[in-house]
CSV table of C-alpha atoms in Angstrom, one decimal:
chain,number,residue,atom,x,y,z
R,1,MET,CA,-76.9,-109.3,116.8
R,2,ILE,CA,-77.2,-112.2,114.2
R,3,ALA,CA,-79.8,-113.9,116.4
R,4,GLU,CA,-81.8,-110.7,116.6
R,5,THR,CA,-81.6,-110.2,112.8
R,6,THR,CA,-82.8,-113.8,112.3
R,7,ARG,CA,-85.7,-113.3,114.7
R,8,GLU,CA,-86.7,-110.1,113.0
R,9,ALA,CA,-86.6,-111.8,109.5
R,10,ALA,CA,-88.7,-114.7,110.8
R,11,SER,CA,-91.1,-112.2,112.3
R,12,ASP,CA,-91.4,-110.3,109.1
R,13,GLU,CA,-91.9,-113.5,107.1
R,14,THR,CA,-94.7,-114.6,109.6
R,15,ALA,CA,-96.3,-111.2,109.3
R,16,ARG,CA,-96.3,-111.4,105.5
R,17,ALA,CA,-97.8,-114.9,105.6
R,18,GLU,CA,-100.5,-113.7,107.9
R,19,ALA,CA,-101.2,-110.7,105.7
R,20,THR,CA,-101.4,-112.9,102.6
R,21,PRO,CA,-105.0,-114.1,101.9
R,22,PRO,CA,-105.2,-117.9,102.6
R,23,LEU,CA,-105.0,-120.2,99.6
R,24,ARG,CA,-108.0,-122.4,99.9
R,25,ILE,CA,-107.9,-125.9,98.3
R,26,LEU,CA,-111.1,-127.9,98.0
R,27,VAL,CA,-111.1,-131.7,98.1
R,28,CYS,CA,-114.4,-133.3,97.2
R,29,LEU,CA,-115.2,-136.9,98.1
R,30,SER,CA,-117.6,-138.5,95.7
R,31,ALA,CA,-121.0,-139.6,96.9
R,32,SER,CA,-119.8,-143.2,96.7
R,33,ALA,CA,-117.0,-142.6,99.2
R,34,ALA,CA,-119.2,-143.4,102.2
R,35,GLU,CA,-122.2,-145.6,102.8
R,36,PRO,CA,-125.5,-143.8,103.7
R,37,ASP,CA,-125.7,-145.4,107.1
R,38,ALA,CA,-122.0,-145.4,108.2
R,39,ASP,CA,-119.2,-142.9,108.8
R,40,HIS,CA,-116.5,-145.5,108.4
R,41,GLY,CA,-115.5,-144.5,104.8
R,42,ARG,CA,-115.2,-140.9,105.8
R,43,GLN,CA,-113.2,-141.8,108.9
R,44,THR,CA,-110.8,-143.9,106.9
R,45,VAL,CA,-110.2,-141.0,104.5
R,46,ALA,CA,-109.7,-138.6,107.5
R,47,GLY,CA,-106.1,-139.8,108.0
R,48,LEU,CA,-105.3,-139.3,104.3
R,49,MET,CA,-106.7,-135.7,104.5
R,50,GLU,CA,-104.6,-135.0,107.6
R,51,ASP,CA,-101.4,-136.0,105.8
R,52,VAL,CA,-102.3,-133.9,102.8
R,53,ALA,CA,-103.1,-130.9,105.0
R,54,ALA,CA,-99.8,-131.2,106.8
R,55,ARG,CA,-97.9,-131.3,103.5
R,56,LEU,CA,-99.7,-128.3,102.2
R,57,ARG,CA,-99.0,-126.3,105.3
R,58,SER,CA,-95.3,-127.3,105.0
R,59,ASP,CA,-95.1,-126.0,101.4
R,60,ARG,CA,-97.5,-123.1,101.8
R,61,PRO,CA,-98.1,-121.9,105.4
R,62,ASN,CA,-101.1,-119.8,104.4
R,63,SER,CA,-102.9,-122.7,102.6
R,64,GLN,CA,-106.1,-124.1,103.9
R,65,LEU,CA,-107.5,-127.5,103.0
R,66,MET,CA,-111.3,-127.9,102.8
R,67,VAL,CA,-112.8,-131.3,102.5
R,68,ALA,CA,-116.3,-131.8,101.3
R,69,PHE,CA,-117.9,-135.1,102.2
R,70,PRO,CA,-121.3,-136.6,101.5
R,71,THR,CA,-124.0,-136.8,104.2
R,72,TYR,CA,-127.3,-138.5,103.9
R,73,ASP,CA,-129.1,-136.3,106.4
R,74,ALA,CA,-131.9,-134.1,105.3
R,75,GLU,CA,-129.5,-131.3,104.6
R,76,GLY,CA,-125.7,-130.9,104.6
R,77,THR,CA,-124.2,-128.8,107.4
R,78,GLU,CA,-120.8,-127.2,107.8
R,79,ALA,CA,-118.6,-128.9,110.4
R,80,PRO,CA,-115.7,-127.2,112.3
R,81,GLU,CA,-112.1,-127.5,111.4
R,82,THR,CA,-110.6,-130.8,112.2
R,83,HIS,CA,-107.0,-131.9,112.4
R,84,GLY,CA,-105.7,-129.1,110.3
R,85,TYR,CA,-108.4,-129.1,107.6
R,86,LYS,CA,-112.0,-127.8,107.5
R,87,THR,CA,-114.8,-130.1,106.6
R,88,VAL,CA,-117.9,-129.2,104.7
R,89,ALA,CA,-120.8,-131.6,104.3
R,90,TYR,CA,-123.0,-131.7,101.3
R,91,ALA,CA,-126.4,-133.4,100.9
R,92,ALA,CA,-126.3,-136.6,98.9
R,93,ALA,CA,-129.7,-138.1,97.9
R,94,GLY,CA,-128.2,-141.5,97.3
R,95,GLU,CA,-125.4,-143.4,95.8
R,96,SER,CA,-124.8,-142.4,92.2
R,97,SER,CA,-125.8,-145.0,89.6
R,98,THR,CA,-122.4,-144.6,87.9
R,99,ILE,CA,-120.8,-145.9,91.2
R,100,TRP,CA,-117.1,-145.1,90.7
R,101,MET,CA,-117.2,-142.5,87.8
R,102,HIS,CA,-117.4,-138.8,88.4
R,103,SER,CA,-120.8,-137.6,87.2
R,104,ALA,CA,-122.1,-134.3,85.9
R,105,GLU,CA,-123.6,-133.7,89.3
R,106,ASP,CA,-120.1,-134.1,91.0
R,107,PHE,CA,-118.7,-131.4,88.8
R,108,ARG,CA,-121.6,-129.1,89.3
R,109,ARG,CA,-121.4,-129.5,93.1
R,110,ALA,CA,-117.6,-128.9,93.0
R,111,ALA,CA,-118.2,-125.6,91.2
R,112,THR,CA,-120.8,-124.5,93.7
R,113,LEU,CA,-118.6,-125.4,96.7
R,114,MET,CA,-115.5,-123.7,95.2
R,115,LYS,CA,-117.4,-120.5,94.6
R,116,GLN,CA,-119.0,-120.5,98.1
R,117,ASN,CA,-115.6,-121.1,99.8
R,118,ASP,CA,-113.4,-118.9,97.4
R,119,CYS,CA,-111.1,-121.8,96.5
R,120,THR,CA,-108.3,-121.8,94.0
R,121,CYS,CA,-107.9,-125.5,93.3
R,122,CYS,CA,-110.3,-128.4,93.4
R,123,VAL,CA,-109.5,-132.1,93.8
R,124,LEU,CA,-112.2,-134.8,93.1
R,125,LEU,CA,-111.5,-138.1,94.6
R,126,GLY,CA,-113.3,-141.3,93.7
R,127,ALA,CA,-114.3,-144.3,95.8
R,128,GLU,CA,-111.7,-146.2,97.8
R,129,ALA,CA,-109.8,-142.9,98.2
R,130,GLN,CA,-108.2,-144.1,101.4
R,131,SER,CA,-105.8,-146.2,99.3
R,132,ILE,CA,-104.2,-143.2,97.7
R,133,VAL,CA,-100.7,-142.2,98.7
R,134,PRO,CA,-100.8,-138.6,100.2
R,135,ASP,CA,-97.9,-137.6,97.9
R,136,THR,CA,-100.1,-138.3,94.9
R,137,ILE,CA,-102.7,-135.7,95.9
R,138,SER,CA,-100.1,-133.2,97.0
R,139,ALA,CA,-98.3,-133.5,93.7
R,140,MET,CA,-101.6,-133.0,91.8
R,141,ILE,CA,-102.3,-129.9,93.8
R,142,HIS,CA,-98.7,-128.7,93.2
R,143,MET,CA,-99.2,-129.1,89.4
R,144,VAL,CA,-102.2,-126.9,89.4
R,145,ILE,CA,-101.0,-124.2,91.8
R,146,GLU,CA,-97.2,-124.1,91.0
R,147,SER,CA,-97.0,-125.4,87.4
R,148,GLY,CA,-100.1,-123.7,86.2
R,149,CYS,CA,-101.9,-126.9,85.0
R,150,ASP,CA,-105.6,-126.6,84.5
R,151,LEU,CA,-106.1,-130.4,84.8
R,152,ALA,CA,-103.8,-132.8,86.6
R,153,VAL,CA,-104.5,-136.6,86.8
R,154,PRO,CA,-102.4,-139.5,88.2
R,155,ARG,CA,-101.0,-142.2,86.1
R,156,TYR,CA,-101.4,-145.1,88.6
R,157,LEU,CA,-99.4,-148.3,88.3
R,158,VAL,CA,-101.7,-150.7,86.6
R,159,ASP,CA,-100.8,-154.4,85.9
R,160,PRO,CA,-101.1,-155.7,82.3
R,161,ASP,CA,-104.4,-157.5,83.0
R,162,GLU,CA,-106.0,-154.4,84.5
R,163,GLY,CA,-107.6,-151.4,82.8
R,164,ILE,CA,-108.1,-153.3,79.6
R,165,PHE,CA,-111.1,-151.3,78.4
R,166,ASN,CA,-109.0,-148.1,78.9
R,167,SER,CA,-106.3,-149.6,76.7
R,168,ALA,CA,-108.8,-150.9,74.1
R,169,MET,CA,-110.8,-147.8,73.5
R,170,LEU,CA,-110.6,-144.9,76.0
R,171,TYR,CA,-107.0,-144.0,75.7
R,172,PRO,CA,-106.5,-144.5,71.9
R,173,LEU,CA,-109.7,-142.6,71.1
R,174,SER,CA,-108.7,-139.7,73.4
R,175,ARG,CA,-105.2,-139.6,71.9
R,176,SER,CA,-106.3,-139.9,68.2
R,177,LEU,CA,-109.2,-137.4,68.4
R,178,PHE,CA,-108.1,-134.9,71.1
R,179,GLY,CA,-104.3,-135.2,70.9
R,180,SER,CA,-104.1,-136.1,74.6
R,181,GLU,CA,-101.3,-138.2,76.0
R,182,VAL,CA,-103.1,-138.6,79.3
R,183,ARG,CA,-103.2,-142.4,79.9
R,184,THR,CA,-106.5,-142.5,81.8
R,185,PRO,CA,-109.1,-140.1,80.2
R,186,LEU,CA,-111.7,-141.3,82.7
R,187,ALA,CA,-109.6,-140.8,85.8
R,188,LEU,CA,-110.8,-141.7,89.3
R,189,ASP,CA,-109.0,-138.7,90.8
R,190,ILE,CA,-108.4,-135.3,89.3
R,191,ALA,CA,-107.2,-131.9,90.3
R,192,MET,CA,-108.5,-128.8,88.5
R,193,SER,CA,-107.9,-125.0,88.4
R,194,SER,CA,-110.8,-122.7,89.0
R,195,ARG,CA,-111.4,-122.0,85.3
R,196,MET,CA,-111.3,-125.8,84.6
R,197,VAL,CA,-114.0,-126.3,87.2
R,198,GLU,CA,-116.1,-123.5,85.7
R,199,ARG,CA,-115.6,-125.2,82.3
R,200,MET,CA,-116.9,-128.5,83.6
R,201,ALA,CA,-119.8,-126.8,85.4
R,202,ALA,CA,-120.8,-125.2,82.1
R,203,ALA,CA,-120.7,-128.6,80.4
R,204,THR,CA,-123.3,-129.9,82.9
R,205,VAL,CA,-125.9,-127.3,81.5
R,206,ARG,CA,-126.6,-129.4,78.5
R,207,ILE,CA,-127.5,-132.4,80.6
R,208,PRO,CA,-131.1,-132.7,82.1
R,209,VAL,CA,-131.2,-132.2,85.8
R,210,GLY,CA,-132.7,-135.7,86.4
R,211,SER,CA,-129.8,-137.3,84.5
R,212,GLN,CA,-126.8,-135.5,86.0
R,213,ALA,CA,-126.2,-138.2,88.7
R,214,SER,CA,-125.7,-140.9,85.9
R,215,SER,CA,-124.1,-138.8,83.2
R,216,ILE,CA,-120.4,-138.9,82.7
R,217,LEU,CA,-118.3,-136.0,81.7
R,218,TRP,CA,-114.8,-136.1,80.1
R,219,PRO,CA,-112.4,-133.6,81.6
R,220,VAL,CA,-109.5,-134.4,79.2
R,221,ALA,CA,-111.7,-133.7,76.1
R,222,GLU,CA,-113.0,-130.5,77.7
R,223,ALA,CA,-109.5,-129.3,78.4
R,224,ALA,CA,-108.4,-130.2,74.9
R,225,VAL,CA,-111.2,-128.2,73.3
R,226,ALA,CA,-110.6,-125.2,75.6
R,227,GLY,CA,-106.9,-125.3,74.9
R,228,TYR,CA,-106.1,-125.8,78.6
R,229,SER,CA,-102.9,-127.4,79.9
R,230,MET,CA,-102.8,-130.9,81.3
R,231,GLY,CA,-100.4,-132.9,83.3
R,232,GLU,CA,-99.9,-136.3,84.8
R,233,VAL,CA,-98.5,-137.4,88.2
R,234,ILE,CA,-96.7,-140.7,87.9
R,235,ALA,CA,-98.0,-142.6,90.9
R,236,GLY,CA,-98.0,-146.0,92.5
R,237,ARG,CA,-100.9,-148.3,93.1
R,238,ARG,CA,-104.5,-147.4,94.0
R,239,GLU,CA,-107.3,-149.7,95.0
R,240,GLU,CA,-109.8,-150.0,92.2
R,241,PRO,CA,-113.5,-149.6,93.1
R,242,VAL,CA,-115.7,-152.5,92.3
R,243,SER,CA,-119.2,-152.1,91.0
R,244,PRO,CA,-121.2,-155.1,92.2
R,245,ASP,CA,-124.4,-154.0,90.6
R,246,MET,CA,-123.1,-153.4,87.1
R,247,ASP,CA,-122.1,-156.2,84.7
R,248,LEU,CA,-119.7,-155.9,81.8
R,249,LYS,CA,-122.3,-155.2,79.2
R,250,ALA,CA,-124.0,-152.4,81.2
R,251,ALA,CA,-120.6,-150.8,82.2
R,252,LEU,CA,-119.4,-150.9,78.6
R,253,ALA,CA,-122.7,-149.5,77.3
R,254,LEU,CA,-122.6,-146.7,79.9
R,255,VAL,CA,-119.0,-145.6,79.3
R,256,ALA,CA,-118.8,-146.2,75.5
R,257,GLY,CA,-122.2,-144.5,75.0
R,258,SER,CA,-121.0,-141.5,77.0
R,259,LEU,CA,-117.8,-141.3,75.1
R,260,PHE,CA,-119.5,-141.6,71.7
R,261,SER,CA,-121.9,-138.8,72.7
R,262,ASP,CA,-119.0,-136.6,73.8
R,263,ILE,CA,-117.2,-137.3,70.5
R,264,GLU,CA,-120.4,-136.1,68.6
R,265,THR,CA,-120.6,-132.9,70.7
R,266,LYS,CA,-117.0,-132.0,70.0
R,267,ALA,CA,-116.9,-133.1,66.3
R,268,ALA,CA,-116.0,-129.5,65.2
R,269,TYR,CA,-112.8,-129.8,67.2
R,270,TRP,CA,-111.4,-133.2,66.3
R,271,GLN,CA,-112.3,-133.0,62.6
R,272,ARG,CA,-109.5,-130.5,62.1
R,273,ASN,CA,-106.6,-132.0,60.2
R,274,ARG,CA,-104.2,-130.7,62.9
R,275,PRO,CA,-105.6,-129.9,66.3
R,276,ALA,CA,-103.7,-127.4,68.3
R,277,PRO,CA,-100.9,-129.0,70.3
R,278,LEU,CA,-101.7,-129.5,73.9
R,279,GLN,CA,-99.6,-128.0,76.6
R,280,MET,CA,-98.4,-130.7,78.9
R,281,CYS,CA,-97.1,-129.7,82.3
R,282,ALA,CA,-93.9,-131.4,83.6
R,283,GLY,CA,-95.0,-134.5,85.4
R,284,GLU,CA,-94.0,-135.6,88.9
R,285,ASP,CA,-93.0,-139.1,90.0
R,286,VAL,CA,-94.3,-140.1,93.4
R,287,ARG,CA,-93.9,-143.8,93.2
R,288,ASN,CA,-92.5,-145.8,96.0
R,289,PRO,CA,-89.3,-147.8,95.3
R,290,GLY,CA,-91.3,-151.0,95.8
R,291,ASP,CA,-93.9,-150.2,93.2
R,292,THR,CA,-93.5,-152.8,90.4
R,293,LEU,CA,-95.8,-154.5,87.9
R,294,ALA,CA,-97.0,-157.9,88.6
R,295,GLU,CA,-96.6,-160.8,86.2
R,296,PHE,CA,-99.4,-161.3,83.6
R,297,SER,CA,-101.9,-163.4,85.5
R,298,MET,CA,-104.0,-164.6,82.6
R,299,ASP,CA,-103.1,-167.5,80.3
R,300,ALA,CA,-104.4,-168.8,77.0
R,301,HIS,CA,-107.2,-170.7,78.6
R,302,ASP,CA,-108.7,-167.5,79.9
R,303,ALA,CA,-109.4,-166.5,76.3
R,304,ASP,CA,-111.5,-169.6,75.6
R,305,PRO,CA,-114.8,-168.4,77.1
R,306,LEU,CA,-114.3,-165.0,75.4
R,307,VAL,CA,-113.8,-166.5,72.0
R,308,ASP,CA,-116.8,-168.8,72.5
R,309,SER,CA,-119.0,-165.8,73.4
R,310,PHE,CA,-117.8,-164.0,70.2
R,311,ARG,CA,-118.5,-167.1,68.0
R,312,LEU,CA,-121.9,-167.5,69.5
R,313,ALA,CA,-122.6,-163.8,68.9
R,314,TYR,CA,-121.4,-164.0,65.3
R,315,GLY,CA,-124.3,-166.3,64.5
R,316,ASN,CA,-126.9,-164.3,66.5
R,317,LEU,CA,-125.8,-160.7,65.8
R,318,HIS,CA,-124.5,-160.9,62.3
R,319,GLU,CA,-127.5,-159.1,60.9
R,320,ILE,CA,-127.2,-156.2,63.4
R,321,TRP,CA,-123.4,-155.9,62.7
R,322,SER,CA,-124.2,-155.7,59.0
R,323,LEU,CA,-126.2,-152.5,59.6
R,324,VAL,CA,-123.2,-150.9,61.2
R,325,LEU,CA,-120.0,-152.4,59.6
R,326,PRO,CA,-118.8,-152.2,56.0
R,327,PRO,CA,-118.2,-155.4,54.0
R,328,ASN,CA,-114.4,-155.5,54.7
R,329,SER,CA,-115.0,-155.5,58.5
R,330,LEU,CA,-117.7,-158.2,58.2
R,331,LEU,CA,-115.3,-160.3,56.2
R,332,GLY,CA,-112.6,-159.8,58.8
R,333,LEU,CA,-115.1,-161.0,61.5
R,334,LYS,CA,-116.1,-164.0,59.5
R,335,LYS,CA,-112.4,-165.1,59.2
R,336,LEU,CA,-112.0,-164.4,63.0
R,337,SER,CA,-115.0,-166.6,63.8
R,338,ILE,CA,-113.4,-169.7,62.2
R,339,MET,CA,-109.8,-169.0,63.2
R,340,PRO,CA,-108.2,-171.7,65.3
R,341,MET,CA,-107.8,-170.8,69.0
R,342,GLU,CA,-104.0,-170.9,68.8
R,343,ASN,CA,-104.0,-168.4,65.9
R,344,PHE,CA,-106.9,-166.2,67.2
R,345,ARG,CA,-105.8,-162.6,66.6
R,346,MET,CA,-107.9,-159.5,66.0
R,347,ALA,CA,-105.9,-157.1,63.9
R,348,ASP,CA,-105.6,-153.5,65.2
R,349,ALA,CA,-106.9,-152.2,61.9
R,350,LEU,CA,-110.1,-154.2,62.2
R,351,TRP,CA,-110.7,-153.2,65.8
R,352,VAL,CA,-110.1,-149.5,64.9
R,353,ARG,CA,-112.7,-149.7,62.1
R,354,ILE,CA,-115.2,-151.4,64.4
R,355,VAL,CA,-114.9,-148.7,67.0
R,356,TYR,CA,-115.1,-145.8,64.5
R,357,ASP,CA,-118.1,-147.3,62.7
R,358,PHE,CA,-119.9,-147.9,66.0
R,359,ALA,CA,-119.3,-144.3,67.0
R,360,LEU,CA,-120.7,-143.2,63.7
R,361,ALA,CA,-123.8,-145.5,64.0
R,362,HIS,CA,-124.3,-144.1,67.5
R,363,ARG,CA,-124.4,-140.6,66.0
R,364,LEU,CA,-126.7,-141.6,63.1
R,365,ARG,CA,-129.0,-143.7,65.4
R,366,THR,CA,-128.7,-146.5,62.8
R,367,LEU,CA,-130.5,-148.6,65.3
R,368,ASN,CA,-131.6,-148.4,69.0
R,369,ARG,CA,-128.5,-147.2,70.9
R,370,GLY,CA,-129.1,-149.8,73.6
R,371,HIS,CA,-129.0,-152.6,71.1
R,372,LEU,CA,-126.1,-151.0,69.3
R,373,LEU,CA,-123.9,-150.8,72.4
R,374,GLY,CA,-125.0,-154.3,73.4
R,375,ALA,CA,-123.8,-155.6,70.0
R,376,LEU,CA,-120.4,-154.0,70.7
R,377,THR,CA,-119.8,-156.2,73.8
R,378,PRO,CA,-118.9,-159.5,72.1
R,379,LEU,CA,-116.6,-157.7,69.6
R,380,TYR,CA,-114.8,-156.1,72.6
R,381,LEU,CA,-114.5,-159.6,74.2
R,382,ALA,CA,-112.9,-160.8,70.9
R,383,TRP,CA,-110.4,-158.0,71.2
R,384,VAL,CA,-109.7,-158.9,74.8
R,385,ALA,CA,-109.1,-162.6,73.9
R,386,SER,CA,-106.7,-161.5,71.2
R,387,TYR,CA,-104.9,-159.3,73.7
R,388,ILE,CA,-104.6,-162.1,76.2
R,389,LEU,CA,-103.2,-164.4,73.6
R,390,GLN,CA,-100.6,-161.8,72.6
R,391,CYS,CA,-99.4,-160.5,75.9
R,392,ARG,CA,-97.3,-162.4,78.4
R,393,ASN,CA,-95.8,-159.5,80.4
R,394,ALA,CA,-95.8,-155.8,80.9
R,395,GLU,CA,-93.6,-155.1,77.9
R,396,ASP,CA,-96.0,-156.9,75.6
R,397,ALA,CA,-99.0,-155.0,77.1
R,398,LYS,CA,-97.3,-151.6,76.6
R,399,ARG,CA,-96.3,-152.6,73.0
R,400,CYS,CA,-99.9,-153.6,72.2
R,401,MET,CA,-101.3,-150.4,73.8
R,402,ASP,CA,-98.9,-148.1,71.9
R,403,ALA,CA,-99.5,-150.0,68.6
R,404,LEU,CA,-103.2,-149.8,68.9
R,405,ALA,CA,-103.1,-146.0,69.7
R,406,ALA,CA,-101.0,-145.5,66.6
R,407,ALA,CA,-103.5,-147.4,64.5
R,408,PHE,CA,-106.3,-145.2,65.8
R,409,GLU,CA,-104.3,-142.1,64.8
R,410,ALA,CA,-103.4,-143.5,61.4
R,411,ASP,CA,-107.0,-144.3,60.5
R,412,LYS,CA,-108.5,-141.1,61.8
R,413,PRO,CA,-109.1,-139.8,58.3
R,414,TYR,CA,-111.5,-142.7,57.8
R,415,LEU,CA,-113.7,-141.5,60.6
R,416,VAL,CA,-113.5,-137.8,59.5
R,417,SER,CA,-114.6,-138.8,56.0
R,418,ARG,CA,-117.4,-141.1,57.1
R,419,TRP,CA,-118.6,-138.5,59.6
R,420,ARG,CA,-118.8,-135.7,57.0
R,421,TRP,CA,-120.3,-137.8,54.2
R,422,PRO,CA,-122.1,-140.8,55.8
R,423,ASP,CA,-124.3,-141.3,52.8
R,424,ARG,CA,-121.4,-142.3,50.6
R,425,PHE,CA,-121.4,-145.7,52.3
R,426,ASN,CA,-124.5,-147.8,53.0
R,427,PRO,CA,-123.7,-151.2,54.3
């Protein structure tokens, strides 16, 4: 009798599952995930997708994983279901010039594929996706579907000498202007709700069609302005993509220029004295027990060439800096240029003012934007040198990152004032 009751209950549950419309989840691999003339990258990711699909079926029997991958044929064609997930090809004209960053074209394509396949959640994966732990992707999807997050990103384990530009500018600016605690505003991998994807697709409209493959969008800022909820998955390590065709100056100009433009677009939001608090979903921790931070690999000698570059630039770029920076900042740079190596330190307050004033000059077009962003590079190198000389371990790096973010927040009124009344100051 008990066995029959159990079988009937199981049969009823199966019937309900079959009657429930399938929950479709889209995973989009970026155009840089595979080479134009090889399937190796897609085949490597295939095992990862199989594991994710298995986890989804275990949690939600009626779920269906759909994987969109790039093809360099004349036109993308739909492929049959493979190993528990369905594959959909999309036509990719060529490798994106942004290499590892999600472009406006990626978000536009994701919105189109979601609508065509009636999907509820979308995951964008960057290059080297085969290095991601399956639990990380599953947890991101869970945060969107179960926790109601509109945007979920992983917080990967990053050693103290990695992700320095994120620590120097991206995270503190995102935190001070948009109130976001997400540690990586320009994440390699993100999960989004359907309305978040629609929001990102709408943001691509302002970008010319010919520039969408090389234009970066900022999901964290978009979510903040829209009042959408965000969440982070505490994850282990991930292999970082390398851009062999882009040097530091070009990469910094691309990312910083995009961020400054986004700040200008969203000025009405961040100029509020008290932006609306963001809803943060409860994060998940999917790290492996063996995931630990490495020792700080750089020493004081690694700062020498960076300081030399800054000192050389001080003599060559001082006139350009004087068009952007106020006298106090120029005085601080003068003192820094003659500071002995053992005492070389760029104060947080000085770096904050430099970034804010460059963001303002970018808006006002004080000089050619290419020249402006090029002039920022040696100043960033000076900050990196100072960072290297201060940090010896992960604790030092975290302390520096938190202190800098707090300095950006404390000096935000300066940017608001200069943004509203730029003519009050003329360097």
